[in-house]
Coordinates of C-alpha atoms in Angstrom, one line a residue:
Chain A
M1 CA 24.7 1.7 4.2
Q2 CA 24.9 5.2 5.6
D3 CA 27.9 4.6 7.6
T4 CA 29.9 7.6 7.1
K5 CA 32.8 6.3 9.7
Y6 CA 34.2 4.2 6.9
Q7 CA 34.2 6.8 4.2
I8 CA 37.6 8.3 3.3
R9 CA 37.4 11.9 3.1
N10 CA 40.1 13.1 0.6
T11 CA 40.7 16.8 0.6
R12 CA 43.5 16.9 -1.6
Y13 CA 42.7 17.1 -5.3
E14 CA 44.7 14.4 -7.2
P15 CA 44.9 14.7 -10.9
L16 CA 42.3 11.7 -11.3
S17 CA 39.6 13.3 -9.0
L18 CA 40.0 16.6 -11.1
A19 CA 39.3 14.5 -14.4
F20 CA 36.6 13.1 -12.9
A21 CA 35.1 16.3 -11.5
A22 CA 35.5 17.6 -15.0
L23 CA 33.5 14.7 -16.5
G24 CA 30.8 15.4 -13.7
G25 CA 30.8 19.1 -14.7
L26 CA 29.9 18.0 -18.2
V27 CA 27.1 15.7 -17.3
L28 CA 25.8 18.4 -15.0
L29 CA 25.9 20.8 -17.7
F30 CA 24.2 18.7 -20.1
I31 CA 21.1 18.3 -17.8
V32 CA 21.4 22.0 -16.6
A33 CA 21.8 23.9 -20.0
P34 CA 18.3 23.1 -21.7
L35 CA 16.6 23.7 -18.3
A36 CA 18.4 27.0 -17.8
S37 CA 17.8 28.1 -21.7
L38 CA 14.2 27.3 -21.1
F39 CA 14.0 29.6 -18.2
V40 CA 16.5 32.2 -19.5
N41 CA 14.2 32.6 -22.8
C42 CA 11.1 33.0 -20.7
S43 CA 10.2 36.5 -19.2
V44 CA 8.3 37.3 -16.0
P45 CA 5.4 38.9 -17.7
E46 CA 4.7 35.8 -19.8
L47 CA 4.9 33.4 -17.1
A48 CA 2.4 35.6 -15.1
E49 CA 0.4 35.7 -18.2
T50 CA 0.4 31.9 -18.4
A51 CA -0.2 31.3 -14.6
K52 CA -3.5 33.0 -15.1
D53 CA -4.7 30.5 -17.9
V54 CA -7.3 28.4 -16.8
G55 CA -6.4 25.6 -19.1
V56 CA -2.8 25.6 -17.8
R57 CA -3.6 25.7 -14.1
S58 CA -6.4 23.0 -14.3
S59 CA -3.9 20.9 -16.2
I60 CA -1.4 21.3 -13.6
W61 CA -3.8 20.5 -10.6
L62 CA -5.0 17.5 -12.7
T63 CA -1.4 16.3 -13.3
L64 CA -0.6 16.7 -9.5
W65 CA -3.5 15.0 -8.1
T66 CA -3.7 12.2 -10.2
S67 CA -0.3 11.3 -9.8
M68 CA -0.5 11.4 -6.0
A69 CA -3.6 9.7 -5.9
A70 CA -2.0 6.9 -8.2
T71 CA 0.7 6.5 -5.9
M72 CA -1.3 6.6 -2.7
L73 CA -3.9 3.8 -4.5
F74 CA -1.3 1.5 -5.6
A75 CA 0.8 1.9 -2.5
L76 CA -1.7 -0.2 -0.5
A77 CA -1.1 -3.3 -2.6
A78 CA 2.8 -2.4 -3.5
I79 CA 3.8 -2.2 0.1
P80 CA 2.7 -5.6 1.3
F81 CA 3.7 -7.1 -1.8
A82 CA 7.0 -5.7 -1.5
Y83 CA 7.1 -7.0 2.0
L84 CA 6.4 -10.4 0.5
L85 CA 9.5 -10.2 -2.1
A86 CA 11.6 -9.2 0.7
R87 CA 10.6 -12.0 3.1
K88 CA 9.8 -15.1 1.4
D89 CA 11.0 -17.5 -1.4
F90 CA 8.5 -18.7 -3.6
P91 CA 8.7 -20.7 -7.0
L92 CA 9.5 -18.4 -10.1
K93 CA 10.5 -15.5 -7.8
G94 CA 13.1 -14.3 -10.3
L95 CA 10.3 -14.4 -13.3
V96 CA 8.2 -12.2 -10.7
M97 CA 11.0 -9.7 -10.1
A98 CA 11.7 -9.6 -13.8
I99 CA 7.9 -8.8 -14.6
I100 CA 8.0 -6.0 -11.7
D101 CA 10.7 -4.2 -13.8
L102 CA 9.2 -4.6 -17.2
P103 CA 7.3 -1.3 -17.4
I104 CA 10.8 0.4 -17.0
V105 CA 12.1 -0.9 -20.1
I106 CA 9.3 -1.2 -22.4
P107 CA 8.7 2.1 -24.2
H108 CA 5.6 3.7 -22.6
S109 CA 3.8 4.3 -25.9
A110 CA 3.9 0.5 -26.2
A111 CA 2.7 0.3 -22.5
G112 CA -0.2 2.6 -23.4
I113 CA -1.3 0.5 -26.2
A114 CA -1.2 -2.5 -24.0
L115 CA -3.1 -1.1 -21.3
L116 CA -5.6 0.2 -23.9
G117 CA -6.5 -3.3 -24.6
I118 CA -7.4 -4.0 -21.2
V119 CA -9.0 -0.9 -20.3
S120 CA -10.9 0.2 -23.4
K121 CA -14.6 -0.6 -23.8
N122 CA -13.9 -4.3 -25.1
G123 CA -11.1 -5.0 -22.6
A124 CA -12.0 -7.0 -19.5
L125 CA -11.4 -4.3 -17.2
G126 CA -12.9 -1.5 -19.3
K127 CA -16.0 -4.0 -19.5
T128 CA -16.2 -4.4 -15.7
A129 CA -15.6 -0.6 -15.1
A130 CA -18.5 0.2 -17.8
K131 CA -20.9 -2.2 -15.7
M132 CA -20.2 -0.1 -12.8
G133 CA -21.0 3.1 -14.7
F134 CA -17.6 4.7 -15.3
S135 CA -14.8 4.4 -18.0
F136 CA -11.0 4.5 -18.2
I137 CA -11.0 6.1 -21.8
G138 CA -10.4 10.0 -21.5
T139 CA -11.1 10.2 -17.6
P140 CA -8.8 10.6 -14.5
A141 CA -9.3 7.0 -13.9
G142 CA -7.3 6.0 -17.3
I143 CA -4.9 8.8 -16.4
M144 CA -3.9 7.3 -12.9
T145 CA -4.0 3.8 -14.4
A146 CA -1.5 4.8 -17.0
M147 CA 0.6 6.7 -14.4
A148 CA 0.6 4.0 -12.3
F149 CA 1.7 1.2 -14.9
V150 CA 4.9 3.0 -15.7
S151 CA 5.9 4.2 -12.2
I152 CA 5.1 1.4 -9.8
P153 CA 8.4 -0.7 -10.4
Y154 CA 10.1 2.4 -8.2
L155 CA 7.8 2.0 -5.4
L156 CA 8.1 -1.8 -5.2
N157 CA 11.8 -1.8 -5.6
S158 CA 12.7 0.6 -3.2
A159 CA 10.1 -0.8 -0.4
R160 CA 11.4 -4.0 -0.9
D161 CA 15.1 -2.9 -0.3
G162 CA 13.4 -1.3 2.8
F163 CA 12.1 -4.1 4.2
L164 CA 15.2 -6.1 3.4
A165 CA 17.1 -4.1 5.8
V166 CA 15.0 -4.5 8.8
P167 CA 16.4 -7.3 10.7
V168 CA 14.2 -10.5 10.6
R169 CA 15.0 -11.3 14.4
L170 CA 13.3 -8.0 15.3
E171 CA 10.1 -9.5 13.7
K172 CA 10.6 -12.5 15.2
A173 CA 11.1 -11.2 18.8
A174 CA 7.8 -9.2 18.2
L175 CA 6.2 -12.4 17.3
S176 CA 7.5 -14.1 20.7
L177 CA 6.0 -11.1 22.5
G178 CA 2.6 -11.9 21.4
A179 CA 2.0 -9.6 18.6
S180 CA 0.2 -10.9 15.5
P181 CA 1.9 -11.3 12.2
L182 CA -0.3 -8.3 10.9
R183 CA 0.7 -6.1 13.9
V184 CA 4.2 -7.0 13.4
F185 CA 4.2 -5.6 10.1
L186 CA 2.4 -2.7 10.7
T187 CA 4.4 -1.6 13.9
V188 CA 7.7 -3.1 13.3
S189 CA 8.4 -3.8 9.7
V190 CA 6.7 -0.7 8.1
P191 CA 8.0 2.1 10.4
L192 CA 11.7 0.7 10.2
A193 CA 11.3 0.4 6.4
W194 CA 9.6 3.8 6.3
R195 CA 12.2 5.9 4.8
S196 CA 12.5 3.5 1.8
I197 CA 8.8 3.3 1.3
L198 CA 8.5 7.1 1.6
S199 CA 11.4 7.7 -1.0
G200 CA 9.9 5.1 -3.4
S201 CA 6.6 6.8 -3.2
I202 CA 8.3 9.9 -3.9
L203 CA 9.9 8.5 -7.1
M204 CA 6.9 6.9 -8.1
W205 CA 4.7 10.1 -7.8
A206 CA 7.3 12.2 -9.7
R207 CA 7.8 9.6 -12.5
G208 CA 3.7 9.4 -12.8
M209 CA 3.3 13.0 -12.8
S210 CA 6.2 13.4 -15.7
E211 CA 4.5 10.5 -17.8
F212 CA 3.6 11.5 -21.2
G213 CA 3.3 8.5 -23.6
A214 CA 1.2 6.2 -22.1
V215 CA -1.4 8.6 -20.6
L216 CA -1.5 10.2 -24.1
I217 CA -2.9 7.1 -25.4
I218 CA -5.4 6.5 -22.7
A219 CA -6.6 9.8 -22.0
Y220 CA -5.7 12.8 -24.3
H221 CA -8.4 14.7 -22.6
P222 CA -8.8 15.9 -19.7
M223 CA -5.2 17.0 -20.4
I224 CA -2.3 16.7 -18.0
T225 CA 0.3 19.0 -18.2
P226 CA 2.8 16.9 -20.4
V227 CA 0.1 16.4 -23.0
L228 CA -0.9 20.1 -23.1
I229 CA 2.7 21.1 -23.5
Y230 CA 2.8 18.6 -26.6
E231 CA -0.3 19.8 -28.0
R232 CA 0.7 23.6 -27.6
L233 CA 4.0 23.0 -29.2
G234 CA 2.3 21.6 -32.3
A235 CA -0.2 24.3 -32.4
F236 CA 1.6 27.4 -31.5
G237 CA 4.8 26.6 -31.6
L238 CA 8.1 26.7 -29.2
K239 CA 7.8 30.3 -27.9
Y240 CA 4.1 30.2 -26.9
T241 CA 4.5 26.7 -25.2
R242 CA 7.6 27.6 -23.1
P243 CA 6.2 29.4 -20.2
T244 CA 3.6 26.5 -19.8
A245 CA 6.8 24.2 -19.5
V246 CA 8.7 26.5 -17.0
L247 CA 5.5 26.6 -14.8
F248 CA 5.0 23.0 -14.6
I249 CA 8.7 22.2 -13.9
V250 CA 8.7 25.2 -10.9
V251 CA 5.8 23.6 -9.5
C252 CA 7.1 20.0 -9.6
L253 CA 10.5 20.9 -8.5
V254 CA 8.7 22.8 -5.5
F255 CA 6.6 19.6 -4.6
L256 CA 9.6 17.5 -5.0
V257 CA 11.8 19.7 -2.7
V258 CA 9.0 19.9 0.0
L259 CA 8.3 16.2 -0.1
R260 CA 12.1 15.4 0.2
L261 CA 12.5 17.6 3.0
L262 CA 9.6 16.1 4.9
A263 CA 10.8 12.6 4.1
G264 CA 14.5 13.5 5.3
G265 CA 13.1 15.0 8.5
K266 CA 11.8 11.6 9.7
N267 CA 14.9 9.7 9.9
N268 CA 15.3 6.0 9.5
A269 CA 15.4 4.1 12.4
Q270 CA 19.0 3.3 13.5
R271 CA 19.7 -0.4 13.2
Chain B
M1 CA 6.2 -27.2 33.3
L2 CA 7.9 -27.5 30.0
S3 CA 8.3 -30.9 28.4
V4 CA 10.6 -31.3 25.3
R5 CA 10.3 -34.7 23.9
N6 CA 12.4 -36.3 21.3
I7 CA 13.0 -33.2 19.3
S8 CA 15.1 -33.8 16.1
K9 CA 16.0 -31.3 13.6
D10 CA 18.3 -31.5 10.6
L11 CA 20.2 -28.4 9.9
T12 CA 23.2 -29.4 7.9
P13 CA 26.1 -29.5 8.7
F14 CA 24.8 -30.1 12.0
A15 CA 21.6 -31.6 13.5
I16 CA 19.8 -31.9 17.0
K17 CA 19.1 -35.6 17.5
D18 CA 16.4 -37.0 19.7
V19 CA 16.7 -34.5 22.8
S20 CA 14.4 -34.5 25.4
F21 CA 14.2 -32.9 28.7
E22 CA 12.0 -31.3 31.3
V23 CA 11.7 -27.9 33.0
S24 CA 9.5 -28.0 35.9
N25 CA 8.0 -24.7 37.5
S26 CA 10.3 -22.3 38.9
Q27 CA 13.3 -24.1 37.8
Y28 CA 16.2 -22.6 36.5
F29 CA 17.5 -24.7 33.4
V30 CA 20.7 -23.9 31.9
L31 CA 21.6 -25.7 28.4
L32 CA 25.4 -25.9 28.3
G33 CA 27.4 -26.5 25.3
R34 CA 30.1 -25.5 23.0
T35 CA 28.9 -23.0 20.2
G36 CA 27.5 -24.6 17.2
V37 CA 26.3 -27.8 19.3
G38 CA 22.5 -26.8 18.5
K39 CA 21.7 -25.1 21.4
S40 CA 20.4 -21.9 19.9
V41 CA 18.3 -23.8 17.5
L42 CA 16.9 -25.9 20.3
L43 CA 15.5 -22.5 21.8
E44 CA 14.2 -21.4 18.5
T45 CA 12.2 -24.6 18.0
I46 CA 10.8 -24.1 21.5
A47 CA 10.0 -20.6 21.1
G48 CA 8.3 -21.7 17.6
L49 CA 10.8 -19.8 15.4
A50 CA 11.7 -23.1 14.0
R51 CA 9.8 -26.3 13.3
P52 CA 11.1 -29.6 14.5
D53 CA 11.6 -32.4 12.0
A54 CA 10.2 -34.8 14.8
G55 CA 9.1 -34.8 18.4
R56 CA 6.9 -32.8 20.3
I57 CA 7.1 -29.8 22.8
F58 CA 4.2 -29.5 26.0
L59 CA 4.0 -26.6 28.2
D60 CA 1.7 -27.3 31.1
G61 CA 0.6 -30.4 29.7
K62 CA -0.7 -28.7 26.4
D63 CA 0.8 -29.8 23.1
I64 CA 2.4 -26.6 21.4
T65 CA 4.6 -28.0 18.9
N66 CA 2.5 -26.7 16.0
E67 CA 1.1 -23.8 18.1
K68 CA 1.7 -20.3 16.5
M69 CA 4.6 -18.4 18.1
Q70 CA 2.5 -15.4 19.3
K71 CA 0.2 -17.9 21.2
R72 CA 2.6 -20.0 22.9
K73 CA 3.4 -17.8 26.1
I74 CA 7.1 -18.3 25.5
A75 CA 9.3 -15.2 25.5
L76 CA 12.9 -15.3 24.0
V77 CA 15.7 -13.0 24.7
F78 CA 18.8 -12.9 22.2
Q79 CA 22.1 -12.4 23.0
N80 CA 22.1 -9.4 21.0
S81 CA 19.6 -6.5 21.5
T82 CA 16.3 -7.0 19.8
L83 CA 14.8 -3.9 21.1
F84 CA 12.7 -1.9 18.7
P85 CA 15.1 0.8 17.4
H86 CA 12.1 3.2 16.4
M87 CA 10.5 3.2 19.9
T88 CA 11.7 4.5 23.1
V89 CA 12.3 2.3 26.1
Y90 CA 8.9 2.9 27.4
D91 CA 7.1 1.9 24.1
N92 CA 9.4 -1.2 23.9
I93 CA 8.3 -2.4 27.5
A94 CA 4.9 -1.6 26.7
Y95 CA 4.8 -3.3 23.3
P96 CA 3.8 -6.7 24.5
L97 CA 1.1 -5.2 27.1
R98 CA -0.4 -3.3 23.9
C99 CA -0.6 -6.6 22.1
R100 CA -2.9 -8.4 24.8
E101 CA -5.9 -9.4 22.9
N102 CA -7.4 -12.7 24.5
N103 CA -6.8 -11.9 28.2
G104 CA -8.0 -8.4 28.3
Q105 CA -6.9 -5.3 26.7
L106 CA -5.4 -2.8 29.4
S107 CA -6.2 0.8 29.7
Q108 CA -3.4 3.4 29.0
R109 CA -3.2 3.9 32.6
Q110 CA -2.8 0.2 33.5
I111 CA -0.2 0.1 30.8
R112 CA 1.7 3.1 32.4
Q113 CA 1.6 1.5 35.8
R114 CA 2.8 -1.8 34.7
V115 CA 5.7 0.0 32.7
N116 CA 6.8 1.8 35.5
E117 CA 6.6 -1.3 37.8
L118 CA 8.8 -3.2 35.4
A119 CA 11.2 -0.4 34.8
E120 CA 11.7 -0.2 38.6
D121 CA 12.1 -3.8 39.0
F122 CA 14.9 -3.8 36.3
A123 CA 16.6 -0.7 37.2
V124 CA 15.8 1.2 34.0
G125 CA 13.4 3.8 35.2
H126 CA 15.7 6.7 34.3
L127 CA 15.9 5.5 30.8
L128 CA 12.1 5.1 29.6
A129 CA 12.2 8.3 27.3
A130 CA 15.7 7.0 25.8
K131 CA 15.9 5.4 22.5
P132 CA 17.6 1.7 22.4
Q133 CA 20.7 2.8 20.5
T134 CA 21.7 5.2 23.3
L135 CA 21.8 2.5 26.0
S136 CA 24.7 0.3 27.0
G137 CA 25.0 -3.4 26.5
G138 CA 23.8 -3.9 30.0
E139 CA 21.1 -1.4 29.9
S140 CA 19.7 -2.7 26.9
Q141 CA 19.8 -6.3 28.1
R142 CA 17.8 -5.2 31.1
V143 CA 15.2 -3.5 29.1
S144 CA 15.0 -6.7 27.2
L145 CA 14.2 -8.8 30.0
A146 CA 11.7 -6.1 31.3
R147 CA 10.0 -6.3 27.8
A148 CA 10.1 -10.2 27.8
V149 CA 8.5 -10.2 31.5
A150 CA 5.9 -7.8 30.4
S151 CA 4.6 -10.6 27.9
E152 CA 3.7 -12.6 31.0
P153 CA 5.3 -15.7 29.6
R154 CA 5.0 -19.3 31.5
C155 CA 8.4 -19.6 30.1
L156 CA 11.5 -17.4 29.6
L157 CA 14.2 -18.4 27.1
L158 CA 17.6 -16.7 27.2
D159 CA 19.8 -17.2 24.4
E160 CA 23.7 -16.5 26.0
P161 CA 22.1 -13.3 27.5
L162 CA 25.4 -12.4 29.4
S163 CA 27.9 -13.1 26.8
S164 CA 27.9 -9.4 25.4
L165 CA 28.2 -7.8 28.9
D166 CA 31.1 -6.6 31.0
T167 CA 31.8 -8.1 34.3
K168 CA 29.7 -5.3 36.4
S169 CA 26.7 -5.6 34.2
R170 CA 27.1 -9.6 34.0
S171 CA 26.7 -9.9 38.0
Q172 CA 23.7 -7.3 38.0
M173 CA 22.1 -9.2 35.5
R174 CA 22.6 -12.3 37.2
A175 CA 21.3 -11.2 40.3
L176 CA 17.9 -9.8 38.1
L177 CA 17.8 -13.2 36.4
R178 CA 17.6 -14.9 39.8
K179 CA 15.3 -12.5 41.1
I180 CA 13.0 -13.1 38.3
N181 CA 13.0 -16.9 38.5
A182 CA 12.4 -16.7 42.2
Q183 CA 9.5 -13.9 42.3
N184 CA 7.6 -14.9 39.2
R185 CA 7.8 -18.6 39.5
M186 CA 8.6 -18.4 35.8
Q187 CA 10.7 -21.5 34.2
I188 CA 14.0 -20.2 32.6
V189 CA 15.8 -21.9 30.2
H190 CA 19.0 -20.5 29.7
V191 CA 21.6 -21.3 26.9
T192 CA 25.2 -20.6 27.3
H193 CA 28.7 -22.1 26.6
D194 CA 30.1 -20.4 30.1
Y195 CA 29.9 -22.9 32.8
T196 CA 30.4 -20.3 35.6
E197 CA 26.7 -19.1 34.4
A198 CA 25.5 -22.5 35.0
V199 CA 27.3 -22.7 38.1
S200 CA 25.8 -19.5 39.4
L201 CA 22.5 -19.5 38.1
A202 CA 21.3 -23.0 37.5
T203 CA 19.2 -25.3 39.4
H204 CA 19.5 -27.7 36.7
V205 CA 21.8 -28.2 34.2
A206 CA 22.0 -29.9 30.7
V207 CA 25.3 -30.7 28.8
M208 CA 24.8 -30.9 25.2
E209 CA 27.2 -32.6 22.8
A210 CA 27.2 -32.7 19.3
G211 CA 23.3 -32.2 19.0
T212 CA 22.2 -34.8 21.8
I213 CA 22.3 -34.2 25.6
A214 CA 25.1 -35.7 27.2
Q215 CA 23.8 -35.4 30.8
V216 CA 20.9 -33.5 32.8
G217 CA 21.2 -33.1 36.6
N218 CA 21.3 -30.7 39.2
V219 CA 24.6 -28.6 39.4
E220 CA 26.3 -30.9 41.9
Q221 CA 25.7 -34.1 39.7
I222 CA 26.8 -32.3 36.7
F223 CA 30.1 -30.7 37.8
Q224 CA 30.9 -33.5 40.5
H225 CA 29.7 -36.6 39.0
P226 CA 30.1 -36.2 35.4
K227 CA 28.6 -39.1 33.5
S228 CA 30.8 -39.3 30.5
E229 CA 34.6 -38.0 29.6
F230 CA 33.0 -35.4 27.4
V231 CA 31.2 -33.8 30.2
A232 CA 34.0 -33.8 32.5
R233 CA 36.3 -32.4 30.1
F234 CA 33.9 -29.7 29.0
V235 CA 32.9 -28.5 32.4
G236 CA 36.4 -29.2 33.4
I237 CA 36.0 -29.1 37.2
R238 CA 35.5 -31.7 39.5
N239 CA 36.2 -29.9 42.6
F240 CA 33.3 -27.5 43.3
F241 CA 32.2 -26.1 46.7
K242 CA 29.7 -23.6 47.5
G243 CA 30.3 -21.4 50.6
R244 CA 31.3 -17.7 51.4
L245 CA 34.2 -15.7 50.4
Q246 CA 35.5 -13.7 53.4
E247 CA 36.2 -10.2 53.1
P248 CA 40.3 -9.6 53.0
R249 CA 41.9 -9.1 56.6
D250 CA 44.4 -6.8 55.5
H251 CA 44.5 -4.5 52.6
G252 CA 47.1 -4.8 49.7
T253 CA 46.6 -8.4 49.2
D254 CA 44.3 -10.3 46.7
T255 CA 44.3 -13.6 48.6
R256 CA 41.0 -14.2 50.5
W257 CA 39.5 -17.3 52.4
F258 CA 36.8 -19.0 51.4
S259 CA 35.0 -21.3 53.6
S260 CA 33.0 -24.0 52.9
G261 CA 31.6 -26.1 55.8
S262 CA 34.6 -27.4 57.6
L263 CA 37.1 -26.6 54.7
S264 CA 38.6 -23.1 54.1
L265 CA 40.4 -22.4 50.8
S266 CA 42.9 -19.6 50.0
V267 CA 41.8 -18.0 46.9
L268 CA 43.4 -15.3 44.7
T269 CA 40.7 -13.0 43.7
D270 CA 39.6 -9.3 43.7
S271 CA 36.0 -9.9 43.8
P272 CA 34.1 -8.5 46.9
G273 CA 33.4 -11.0 49.9
G274 CA 30.0 -12.9 49.5
P275 CA 28.2 -15.9 48.8
G276 CA 29.7 -18.0 45.9
F277 CA 31.4 -20.8 44.5
V278 CA 34.7 -22.1 44.2
C279 CA 36.0 -24.5 41.3
V280 CA 39.5 -26.3 41.2
R281 CA 40.2 -28.3 38.0
S282 CA 41.6 -31.4 39.0
E283 CA 44.5 -31.3 36.6
D284 CA 45.5 -28.3 38.8
V285 CA 45.6 -30.6 42.1
T286 CA 49.0 -32.3 42.8
I287 CA 49.5 -35.3 45.2
S288 CA 52.5 -36.0 47.4
N289 CA 53.2 -38.4 49.9
T290 CA 54.8 -35.6 52.2
A291 CA 53.9 -32.1 53.2
G292 CA 57.0 -30.2 51.7
K293 CA 57.7 -26.5 51.1
T294 CA 55.7 -25.3 48.3
S295 CA 54.3 -22.2 46.7
A296 CA 50.9 -23.5 46.7
R297 CA 48.8 -21.9 49.3
N298 CA 46.5 -24.8 49.9
N299 CA 47.7 -28.1 51.5
F300 CA 45.5 -30.8 53.0
E301 CA 46.1 -34.2 54.2
G302 CA 43.7 -36.6 53.5
T303 CA 43.2 -40.6 52.6
I304 CA 42.9 -41.6 49.3
A305 CA 39.3 -42.9 48.7
E306 CA 39.2 -44.1 45.1
I307 CA 41.8 -44.3 41.9
I308 CA 39.9 -44.1 38.7
P309 CA 41.8 -44.6 35.4
A310 CA 40.4 -41.8 33.3
G311 CA 41.2 -41.9 29.5
F312 CA 44.2 -39.8 29.6
G313 CA 45.2 -40.2 33.0
V314 CA 44.4 -41.6 36.4
E315 CA 41.9 -39.6 38.8
V316 CA 42.5 -39.9 42.3
I317 CA 39.9 -39.1 44.6
V318 CA 41.4 -37.8 48.3
D319 CA 39.0 -37.5 51.2
I320 CA 40.3 -34.3 53.4
G321 CA 36.8 -33.8 55.0
V322 CA 35.4 -33.4 51.5
E323 CA 36.6 -35.4 48.6
I324 CA 39.0 -33.5 46.1
A325 CA 39.9 -35.0 42.7
A326 CA 43.3 -34.9 41.2
M327 CA 44.3 -35.6 37.7
V328 CA 47.6 -37.2 37.6
S329 CA 49.9 -39.3 35.1
P330 CA 49.8 -43.1 35.3
E331 CA 53.7 -42.7 35.9
S332 CA 53.1 -40.4 38.7
A333 CA 50.5 -42.8 40.3
K334 CA 53.1 -45.4 40.1
M335 CA 56.0 -43.5 41.3
L336 CA 54.0 -42.4 44.6
E337 CA 52.7 -45.8 45.0
L338 CA 49.3 -44.6 45.4
S339 CA 46.6 -46.8 46.8
C340 CA 43.3 -46.7 48.3
G341 CA 43.3 -45.9 52.0
K342 CA 46.5 -44.5 51.8
K343 CA 47.3 -41.1 53.3
A344 CA 48.4 -38.3 51.0
W345 CA 48.7 -34.5 50.8
V346 CA 46.9 -32.8 48.1
S347 CA 47.9 -28.9 47.2
F348 CA 46.9 -26.6 45.0
K349 CA 47.6 -23.0 44.4
A350 CA 45.4 -20.1 45.3
S351 CA 45.5 -18.9 41.7
A352 CA 44.0 -22.3 40.5
V353 CA 40.8 -21.6 42.6
K354 CA 38.2 -20.1 40.3
Y355 CA 35.7 -18.1 42.4
I356 CA 32.4 -17.6 41.0
E357 CA 30.0 -15.1 42.8
E358 CA 26.5 -16.1 43.3

């Protein structure tokens, strides 16, 4: 997988490579240009002003912690489930795998409506929550649920790939040395799949953090930053909203880079 | 005592059929057979990695057929390293010690002490801080063995443990295996396709053929008295002697003397002197009525003890103090007018003698 030995390093520039590079440049430009214009059209004083705005600050904080908490909470169930998917064959496994990918393909506003049916006061989950004295609608719990719904496939798929790459005979060897299956899972399977689990978690967190549609439907308030940006755009226009967007993007990028560095520092054990 | 009774397992395209054998305490049991006859699957069944379709497995009188793998007290060492790549050599050896639940958890100090003892026994003390992927084949096999022994199994299963090693590591490993077997009084079941491993290590051998056991016995029985043509052809050596290889008298020659009782053979080898075995395939032994000048270094006069038709030839047993078997064609037997009780000369080249160090 990460074997660089067999990669052919081509230092000469052939016409085809040049053509592909030109196409690549267009794609990069497509991504970078809007972001660059966002940054260019936004002055430092404006940014400083926005950073002092309590509404903006609390929404960024809310977005960060709900997306992280959602990832960690759901990882507790997703990681063992991913292991099961990697190791066991069972009836209708193909169907289960398709279900896992559903949140990626359905429109997120539709996902929000679907979730609303479950977590609203008349829904099954909503009723149980009401009995326990809390609600999903308009609360961080609702935000987390919406974020997790649309982002959990990323963790599941990445962790499953990670577990698939762990040689089964290492687990068998551990069992024959007297380790219980749970111990084998915790001391052999998870550490060896750690990098995939971590990068899947980062993806899930990043995807959750950027979610708009599903969260908007379940919890307009308290306002996460994507919703805040949408609201300000409608109420005050592009110029006023731009600094908020820039600030949020910068914060997201900083977190993403830091986490990637942390994850990259711990190399996947070689096999 | 490990007792395997009537184990069958269907693994299309091949199958294990009604396999039974017993390994008593401190025996070194070698399962010998070609690749793909089901040896490895049989080992995995004993270890609990695979369930048999029929039959039972007993360890020290207890039925362990349905016992969980981690409770069997059977350790398995594979041909290729199964060391945990994310742990150091130390943590690998300590792994089974940290898994101990029912027979008393060990303190950190006890674990450290035990790991150090094992590391010394297996000559890996200098590697404790290393990661498995930096080890040589021989080193990682020694660590695997140390780790397996650390789990204090009643029975140690080895799946082709020497095949991926170079000659030097191989002889080092053989010495270690012999030591484990003697010191810990641990039953060892060793699977291999290489009969030299059986000769140098086994107290008992089972030859497997197409999913069944063709013959079980001690080394002499298997190699000198193969019961079936398959066994005879597979092990391929009827002439098999235990003895001692002498150091060369003068340098510059690779021809050494090997003595076994009253018999003294000329052997072409570059191995150092010491205890060992020699094998001569019966196909490599020629018979003549008179002593002629020949390039063969080993020429003995004896009496024909037996003439046995053997499928594709005639096996002639000549008594030269010990019995030597020679495989000759029916035409040659007729031409030489071989008959029981008649004098004959046997000869074979020093290069036809295979030396296997102990």
